[in-house]
Amino acid sequence: GQQVMQIPQYQHVQEGEDFTTYCNSSTTLSNIQWYKQRPGGHPVFLIQLVKSGEVKKQKRLTFQFGEAKKNSSLHITATQTTDVGTYFCAGRGGADGLTFGKGTHLIIQP
Amino acid sequence: NAGVMQNPRHLVRRRGQEARLRCSPMKGHSHVYWYRQLPEEGLKFMVYLQKENIIDESGMPKERFSAEFPKEGPSILRIQQVVRGDSAAYFCASSLQGLYTDTQYFGPGTRLTVL
């Protein structure tokens, strides 16, 4: 079945540094979604990418969908303490349902 | 506009008991998804339902677990004869459209602890 891998599992950064998490699928995806989950909270939808090579920005967050539609990345510029949480990608390919990666835990040191 | 509601938020059961988790989707949403999350793990898809229909239950354990989404009332995830390994956070999500491509809005989750 479809597998979605996310790296790194944990990322420690100093406040103000940049952060990137990568998502790789074993199969070609029709779309990919990104979610953020704060500690003790529930996942909150951030964005969906559909087109090959698509790039979308939300303030300090930049999302990319690979040309082959098998990988994606989320980049945060100049992290702030409010960025703390776990970032999940979730991809759908073919007849499979939405498959979530295990997430990247972002820890920010002030 | 109320978001996705789940109750109870915390549920404690002894081994062998039954657990019933409820999910009320956002107003106007007829697609409901259930996920399980173990500590420090990602979300594992369990089941996708529309009103009165199970669309995809490929992530549901074959035994002890069942889900329904009746015409009236919330969606129910039922776990019979719970075991310690069932301890996890169970999240429900709803979407306006289905086919997995639409945005899923998550509820606050039910944290199940099996003693």
PDB file of C-alpha atoms in Angstrom:
ATOM      1  CA  GLY A   1       0.000   0.000   0.000  1.00  0.00           C
ATOM      2  CA  GLN A   2       0.849   3.632  -0.180  1.00  0.00           C
ATOM      3  CA  GLN A   3       3.440   4.890   2.285  1.00  0.00           C
ATOM      4  CA  VAL A   4       4.209   8.468   3.230  1.00  0.00           C
ATOM      5  CA  MET A   5       7.496   9.183   4.958  1.00  0.00           C
ATOM      6  CA  GLN A   6       8.338  12.402   6.727  1.00  0.00           C
ATOM      7  CA  ILE A   7      11.735  13.646   7.835  1.00  0.00           C
ATOM      8  CA  PRO A   8      13.056  14.675  10.204  1.00  0.00           C
ATOM      9  CA  GLN A   9      11.023  13.210  13.050  1.00  0.00           C
ATOM     10  CA  TYR A  10      12.205  15.923  15.428  1.00  0.00           C
ATOM     11  CA  GLN A  11      13.739  19.314  14.706  1.00  0.00           C
ATOM     12  CA  HIS A  12      15.152  21.659  17.324  1.00  0.00           C
ATOM     13  CA  VAL A  13      15.757  25.219  16.192  1.00  0.00           C
ATOM     14  CA  GLN A  14      16.591  28.499  17.835  1.00  0.00           C
ATOM     15  CA  GLU A  15      13.863  31.085  17.577  1.00  0.00           C
ATOM     16  CA  GLY A  16      14.426  33.045  14.385  1.00  0.00           C
ATOM     17  CA  GLU A  17      16.028  30.169  12.490  1.00  0.00           C
ATOM     18  CA  ASP A  18      14.404  28.552   9.483  1.00  0.00           C
ATOM     19  CA  PHE A  19      12.759  25.125   9.513  1.00  0.00           C
ATOM     20  CA  THR A  20      11.994  22.614   6.758  1.00  0.00           C
ATOM     21  CA  THR A  21      10.161  19.302   6.823  1.00  0.00           C
ATOM     22  CA  TYR A  22      10.091  16.884   3.915  1.00  0.00           C
ATOM     23  CA  CYS A  23       7.454  14.436   2.831  1.00  0.00           C
ATOM     24  CA  ASN A  24       8.045  11.536   0.423  1.00  0.00           C
ATOM     25  CA  SER A  25       5.508   9.141  -1.000  1.00  0.00           C
ATOM     26  CA  SER A  26       6.066   5.664  -2.368  1.00  0.00           C
ATOM     27  CA  THR A  27       3.476   6.368  -5.067  1.00  0.00           C
ATOM     28  CA  THR A  28       2.433   9.329  -7.185  1.00  0.00           C
ATOM     29  CA  LEU A  29      -0.056  11.505  -5.365  1.00  0.00           C
ATOM     30  CA  SER A  30      -3.115  13.241  -6.723  1.00  0.00           C
ATOM     31  CA  ASN A  31      -2.849  15.838  -3.982  1.00  0.00           C
ATOM     32  CA  ILE A  32      -1.092  16.510  -0.735  1.00  0.00           C
ATOM     33  CA  GLN A  33      -2.323  18.278   2.352  1.00  0.00           C
ATOM     34  CA  TRP A  34      -0.446  19.730   5.300  1.00  0.00           C
ATOM     35  CA  TYR A  35      -1.729  19.902   8.869  1.00  0.00           C
ATOM     36  CA  LYS A  36      -0.394  21.372  12.095  1.00  0.00           C
ATOM     37  CA  GLN A  37      -1.064  19.913  15.519  1.00  0.00           C
ATOM     38  CA  ARG A  38      -0.184  21.879  18.627  1.00  0.00           C
ATOM     39  CA  PRO A  39       0.865  19.900  21.726  1.00  0.00           C
ATOM     40  CA  GLY A  40      -2.271  18.390  23.251  1.00  0.00           C
ATOM     41  CA  GLY A  41      -4.393  19.705  20.403  1.00  0.00           C
ATOM     42  CA  HIS A  42      -5.936  18.398  17.239  1.00  0.00           C
ATOM     43  CA  PRO A  43      -4.731  18.592  13.627  1.00  0.00           C
ATOM     44  CA  VAL A  44      -5.617  21.792  11.823  1.00  0.00           C
ATOM     45  CA  PHE A  45      -5.632  22.000   8.051  1.00  0.00           C
ATOM     46  CA  LEU A  46      -3.006  24.340   6.595  1.00  0.00           C
ATOM     47  CA  ILE A  47      -3.077  23.897   2.841  1.00  0.00           C
ATOM     48  CA  GLN A  48      -3.644  21.562  -0.096  1.00  0.00           C
ATOM     49  CA  LEU A  49      -1.407  21.248  -3.160  1.00  0.00           C
ATOM     50  CA  VAL A  50      -2.677  19.655  -6.327  1.00  0.00           C
ATOM     51  CA  LYS A  51      -0.534  20.645  -9.294  1.00  0.00           C
ATOM     52  CA  SER A  52       2.899  19.324 -10.199  1.00  0.00           C
ATOM     53  CA  GLY A  53       5.591  21.793  -9.112  1.00  0.00           C
ATOM     54  CA  GLU A  54       3.058  23.925  -7.243  1.00  0.00           C
ATOM     55  CA  VAL A  55       4.342  26.429  -4.684  1.00  0.00           C
ATOM     56  CA  LYS A  56       2.081  28.180  -2.220  1.00  0.00           C
ATOM     57  CA  LYS A  57       2.899  30.706   0.491  1.00  0.00           C
ATOM     58  CA  GLN A  58       1.151  31.623   3.709  1.00  0.00           C
ATOM     59  CA  LYS A  59       3.060  34.445   5.393  1.00  0.00           C
ATOM     60  CA  ARG A  60       6.267  32.779   6.632  1.00  0.00           C
ATOM     61  CA  LEU A  61       5.252  29.306   5.413  1.00  0.00           C
ATOM     62  CA  THR A  62       6.152  28.032   1.936  1.00  0.00           C
ATOM     63  CA  PHE A  63       4.735  24.775   0.621  1.00  0.00           C
ATOM     64  CA  GLN A  64       6.046  22.932  -2.425  1.00  0.00           C
ATOM     65  CA  PHE A  65       4.764  19.954  -4.377  1.00  0.00           C
ATOM     66  CA  GLY A  66       7.394  18.110  -6.401  1.00  0.00           C
ATOM     67  CA  GLU A  67       7.372  17.876 -10.162  1.00  0.00           C
ATOM     68  CA  ALA A  68       6.795  14.131  -9.984  1.00  0.00           C
ATOM     69  CA  LYS A  69       4.055  14.614  -7.367  1.00  0.00           C
ATOM     70  CA  LYS A  70       5.788  12.173  -5.043  1.00  0.00           C
ATOM     71  CA  ASN A  71       7.314  14.618  -2.602  1.00  0.00           C
ATOM     72  CA  SER A  72       6.515  17.838  -0.832  1.00  0.00           C
ATOM     73  CA  SER A  73       8.102  20.221   1.610  1.00  0.00           C
ATOM     74  CA  LEU A  74       7.084  22.839   4.139  1.00  0.00           C
ATOM     75  CA  HIS A  75       9.514  25.630   4.926  1.00  0.00           C
ATOM     76  CA  ILE A  76       9.073  28.124   7.740  1.00  0.00           C
ATOM     77  CA  THR A  77      11.169  31.287   7.643  1.00  0.00           C
ATOM     78  CA  ALA A  78      12.305  32.907  10.895  1.00  0.00           C
ATOM     79  CA  THR A  79      10.486  30.588  13.286  1.00  0.00           C
ATOM     80  CA  GLN A  80       8.521  31.977  16.206  1.00  0.00           C
ATOM     81  CA  THR A  81       7.443  30.268  19.417  1.00  0.00           C
ATOM     82  CA  THR A  82       3.910  30.069  18.036  1.00  0.00           C
ATOM     83  CA  ASP A  83       5.198  27.705  15.329  1.00  0.00           C
ATOM     84  CA  VAL A  84       5.772  24.964  17.909  1.00  0.00           C
ATOM     85  CA  GLY A  85       3.898  21.764  17.110  1.00  0.00           C
ATOM     86  CA  THR A  86       3.859  18.744  14.858  1.00  0.00           C
ATOM     87  CA  TYR A  87       3.518  19.202  11.127  1.00  0.00           C
ATOM     88  CA  PHE A  88       1.896  16.379   9.188  1.00  0.00           C
ATOM     89  CA  CYS A  89       1.681  15.824   5.480  1.00  0.00           C
ATOM     90  CA  ALA A  90      -1.118  13.680   4.111  1.00  0.00           C
ATOM     91  CA  GLY A  91      -1.253  12.397   0.583  1.00  0.00           C
ATOM     92  CA  ARG A  92      -3.778  10.652  -1.545  1.00  0.00           C
ATOM     93  CA  GLY A  93      -2.845   8.487  -4.486  1.00  0.00           C
ATOM     94  CA  GLY A  94      -5.021   6.353  -6.709  1.00  0.00           C
ATOM     95  CA  ALA A  95      -7.651   4.374  -4.873  1.00  0.00           C
ATOM     96  CA  ASP A  96      -5.973   4.792  -1.526  1.00  0.00           C
ATOM     97  CA  GLY A  97      -7.384   7.017   1.131  1.00  0.00           C
ATOM     98  CA  LEU A  98      -5.572   9.885   2.728  1.00  0.00           C
ATOM     99  CA  THR A  99      -2.295   8.586   4.183  1.00  0.00           C
ATOM    100  CA  PHE A 100      -0.652  10.657   6.878  1.00  0.00           C
ATOM    101  CA  GLY A 101       3.064  10.848   7.517  1.00  0.00           C
ATOM    102  CA  LYS A 102       4.244  10.405  11.108  1.00  0.00           C
ATOM    103  CA  GLY A 103       4.892  14.107  11.383  1.00  0.00           C
ATOM    104  CA  THR A 104       7.814  16.352  12.216  1.00  0.00           C
ATOM    105  CA  HIS A 105       7.901  17.709  15.745  1.00  0.00           C
ATOM    106  CA  LEU A 106       9.181  21.282  15.750  1.00  0.00           C
ATOM    107  CA  ILE A 107      10.765  22.374  19.026  1.00  0.00           C
ATOM    108  CA  ILE A 108      11.824  25.999  19.331  1.00  0.00           C
ATOM    109  CA  GLN A 109      14.368  27.229  21.844  1.00  0.00           C
ATOM    110  CA  PRO A 110      14.002  30.880  22.735  1.00  0.00           C
TER     111      PRO A 110
ATOM    112  CA  ASN B   1     -20.723  27.831  13.254  1.00  0.00           C
ATOM    113  CA  ALA B   2     -19.711  25.072  15.622  1.00  0.00           C
ATOM    114  CA  GLY B   3     -16.778  22.959  14.612  1.00  0.00           C
ATOM    115  CA  VAL B   4     -16.515  19.198  14.820  1.00  0.00           C
ATOM    116  CA  MET B   5     -17.637  17.986  18.229  1.00  0.00           C
ATOM    117  CA  GLN B   6     -16.394  14.881  19.917  1.00  0.00           C
ATOM    118  CA  ASN B   7     -17.377  13.393  23.230  1.00  0.00           C
ATOM    119  CA  PRO B   8     -16.314  12.383  25.632  1.00  0.00           C
ATOM    120  CA  ARG B   9     -12.978  14.183  25.573  1.00  0.00           C
ATOM    121  CA  HIS B  10     -11.486  11.656  27.964  1.00  0.00           C
ATOM    122  CA  LEU B  11     -12.657   8.096  28.483  1.00  0.00           C
ATOM    123  CA  VAL B  12     -11.300   5.535  30.925  1.00  0.00           C
ATOM    124  CA  ARG B  13     -12.247   1.915  30.561  1.00  0.00           C
ATOM    125  CA  ARG B  14     -11.117  -1.338  32.146  1.00  0.00           C
ATOM    126  CA  ARG B  15     -10.000  -4.213  29.978  1.00  0.00           C
ATOM    127  CA  GLY B  16     -12.984  -6.057  28.547  1.00  0.00           C
ATOM    128  CA  GLN B  17     -15.379  -3.113  28.702  1.00  0.00           C
ATOM    129  CA  GLU B  18     -16.877  -1.319  25.727  1.00  0.00           C
ATOM    130  CA  ALA B  19     -15.922   2.158  24.569  1.00  0.00           C
ATOM    131  CA  ARG B  20     -18.296   4.380  22.571  1.00  0.00           C
ATOM    132  CA  LEU B  21     -16.883   7.492  20.964  1.00  0.00           C
ATOM    133  CA  ARG B  22     -19.173  10.076  19.421  1.00  0.00           C
ATOM    134  CA  CYS B  23     -18.553  12.586  16.665  1.00  0.00           C
ATOM    135  CA  SER B  24     -20.832  15.320  15.400  1.00  0.00           C
ATOM    136  CA  PRO B  25     -19.545  16.753  12.120  1.00  0.00           C
ATOM    137  CA  MET B  26     -19.573  20.402  11.200  1.00  0.00           C
ATOM    138  CA  LYS B  27     -22.946  21.698  10.097  1.00  0.00           C
ATOM    139  CA  GLY B  28     -23.591  20.753   6.497  1.00  0.00           C
ATOM    140  CA  HIS B  29     -20.856  18.126   6.371  1.00  0.00           C
ATOM    141  CA  SER B  30     -21.928  14.615   5.502  1.00  0.00           C
ATOM    142  CA  HIS B  31     -18.503  12.963   5.305  1.00  0.00           C
ATOM    143  CA  VAL B  32     -16.860  11.671   8.474  1.00  0.00           C
ATOM    144  CA  TYR B  33     -13.439  10.113   8.987  1.00  0.00           C
ATOM    145  CA  TRP B  34     -12.027   8.416  12.085  1.00  0.00           C
ATOM    146  CA  TYR B  35      -8.320   8.315  12.918  1.00  0.00           C
ATOM    147  CA  ARG B  36      -6.276   6.814  15.735  1.00  0.00           C
ATOM    148  CA  GLN B  37      -3.149   8.469  17.064  1.00  0.00           C
ATOM    149  CA  LEU B  38      -0.707   6.773  19.375  1.00  0.00           C
ATOM    150  CA  PRO B  39       1.660   8.924  21.464  1.00  0.00           C
ATOM    151  CA  GLU B  40       4.418  10.415  19.329  1.00  0.00           C
ATOM    152  CA  GLU B  41       2.898   8.792  16.254  1.00  0.00           C
ATOM    153  CA  GLY B  42       1.071  10.095  13.215  1.00  0.00           C
ATOM    154  CA  LEU B  43      -2.572   9.712  12.414  1.00  0.00           C
ATOM    155  CA  LYS B  44      -3.710   6.310  11.231  1.00  0.00           C
ATOM    156  CA  PHE B  45      -6.804   6.264   9.069  1.00  0.00           C
ATOM    157  CA  MET B  46      -9.494   3.920  10.327  1.00  0.00           C
ATOM    158  CA  VAL B  47     -12.757   4.477   8.499  1.00  0.00           C
ATOM    159  CA  TYR B  48     -14.601   6.869   6.191  1.00  0.00           C
ATOM    160  CA  LEU B  49     -18.362   7.149   6.393  1.00  0.00           C
ATOM    161  CA  GLN B  50     -21.162   9.041   4.777  1.00  0.00           C
ATOM    162  CA  LYS B  51     -24.640   9.180   6.185  1.00  0.00           C
ATOM    163  CA  GLU B  52     -25.799   5.583   6.673  1.00  0.00           C
ATOM    164  CA  ASN B  53     -22.915   4.204   4.599  1.00  0.00           C
ATOM    165  CA  ILE B  54     -19.415   2.948   5.260  1.00  0.00           C
ATOM    166  CA  ILE B  55     -17.335   4.050   2.288  1.00  0.00           C
ATOM    167  CA  ASP B  56     -13.907   2.766   3.297  1.00  0.00           C
ATOM    168  CA  GLU B  57     -13.082   0.724   6.377  1.00  0.00           C
ATOM    169  CA  SER B  58      -9.685  -0.479   5.218  1.00  0.00           C
ATOM    170  CA  GLY B  59      -8.002   0.907   8.328  1.00  0.00           C
ATOM    171  CA  MET B  60     -10.322  -0.676  10.853  1.00  0.00           C
ATOM    172  CA  PRO B  61      -9.171  -3.709  12.819  1.00  0.00           C
ATOM    173  CA  LYS B  62     -11.211  -6.710  11.734  1.00  0.00           C
ATOM    174  CA  GLU B  63     -12.433  -7.523  15.211  1.00  0.00           C
ATOM    175  CA  ARG B  64     -13.916  -5.526  18.077  1.00  0.00           C
ATOM    176  CA  PHE B  65     -14.103  -2.238  16.159  1.00  0.00           C
ATOM    177  CA  SER B  66     -17.163  -0.913  14.370  1.00  0.00           C
ATOM    178  CA  ALA B  67     -18.389   2.451  13.165  1.00  0.00           C
ATOM    179  CA  GLU B  68     -21.676   3.914  12.073  1.00  0.00           C
ATOM    180  CA  PHE B  69     -23.056   7.224  10.911  1.00  0.00           C
ATOM    181  CA  PRO B  70     -26.841   7.062  11.173  1.00  0.00           C
ATOM    182  CA  LYS B  71     -29.279   9.268   9.334  1.00  0.00           C
ATOM    183  CA  GLU B  72     -29.918  11.162  12.551  1.00  0.00           C
ATOM    184  CA  GLY B  73     -27.383  11.757  15.257  1.00  0.00           C
ATOM    185  CA  PRO B  74     -23.628  11.576  15.574  1.00  0.00           C
ATOM    186  CA  SER B  75     -21.185   9.103  14.137  1.00  0.00           C
ATOM    187  CA  ILE B  76     -20.211   6.414  16.627  1.00  0.00           C
ATOM    188  CA  LEU B  77     -16.945   4.519  16.864  1.00  0.00           C
ATOM    189  CA  ARG B  78     -17.451   1.458  19.025  1.00  0.00           C
ATOM    190  CA  ILE B  79     -14.696  -0.633  20.525  1.00  0.00           C
ATOM    191  CA  GLN B  80     -15.785  -3.845  22.203  1.00  0.00           C
ATOM    192  CA  GLN B  81     -13.785  -5.716  24.830  1.00  0.00           C
ATOM    193  CA  VAL B  82     -11.099  -3.057  24.987  1.00  0.00           C
ATOM    194  CA  VAL B  83      -7.471  -4.009  25.560  1.00  0.00           C
ATOM    195  CA  ARG B  84      -4.555  -1.891  26.782  1.00  0.00           C
ATOM    196  CA  GLY B  85      -3.305  -1.497  23.217  1.00  0.00           C
ATOM    197  CA  ASP B  86      -6.482   0.410  22.357  1.00  0.00           C
ATOM    198  CA  SER B  87      -5.308   3.327  24.509  1.00  0.00           C
ATOM    199  CA  ALA B  88      -4.850   6.222  22.112  1.00  0.00           C
ATOM    200  CA  ALA B  89      -6.338   9.486  20.956  1.00  0.00           C
ATOM    201  CA  TYR B  90      -9.189   8.991  18.510  1.00  0.00           C
ATOM    202  CA  PHE B  91      -9.863  11.892  16.189  1.00  0.00           C
ATOM    203  CA  CYS B  92     -12.855  12.427  14.019  1.00  0.00           C
ATOM    204  CA  ALA B  93     -12.801  14.722  11.009  1.00  0.00           C
ATOM    205  CA  SER B  94     -15.515  15.899   8.681  1.00  0.00           C
ATOM    206  CA  SER B  95     -15.569  17.368   5.216  1.00  0.00           C
ATOM    207  CA  LEU B  96     -18.108  19.043   2.994  1.00  0.00           C
ATOM    208  CA  GLN B  97     -17.197  16.939  -0.003  1.00  0.00           C
ATOM    209  CA  GLY B  98     -15.753  13.469  -0.016  1.00  0.00           C
ATOM    210  CA  LEU B  99     -13.272  11.511  -2.027  1.00  0.00           C
ATOM    211  CA  TYR B 100     -10.508  12.536   0.369  1.00  0.00           C
ATOM    212  CA  THR B 101      -9.665  15.635  -1.654  1.00  0.00           C
ATOM    213  CA  ASP B 102     -11.603  18.082   0.406  1.00  0.00           C
ATOM    214  CA  THR B 103     -10.321  19.796   3.510  1.00  0.00           C
ATOM    215  CA  GLN B 104     -10.873  17.750   6.636  1.00  0.00           C
ATOM    216  CA  TYR B 105     -11.790  19.567   9.824  1.00  0.00           C
ATOM    217  CA  PHE B 106     -10.758  17.728  12.947  1.00  0.00           C
ATOM    218  CA  GLY B 107     -12.508  17.506  16.265  1.00  0.00           C
ATOM    219  CA  PRO B 108     -10.690  17.835  19.598  1.00  0.00           C
ATOM    220  CA  GLY B 109     -10.348  14.075  19.931  1.00  0.00           C
ATOM    221  CA  THR B 110     -11.270  11.499  22.544  1.00  0.00           C
ATOM    222  CA  ARG B 111      -8.386  10.252  24.643  1.00  0.00           C
ATOM    223  CA  LEU B 112      -9.094   6.650  25.578  1.00  0.00           C
ATOM    224  CA  THR B 113      -7.214   5.078  28.457  1.00  0.00           C
ATOM    225  CA  VAL B 114      -7.613   1.373  29.096  1.00  0.00           C
ATOM    226  CA  LEU B 115      -6.624   0.257  32.578  1.00  0.00           C
TER     227      LEU B 115
END
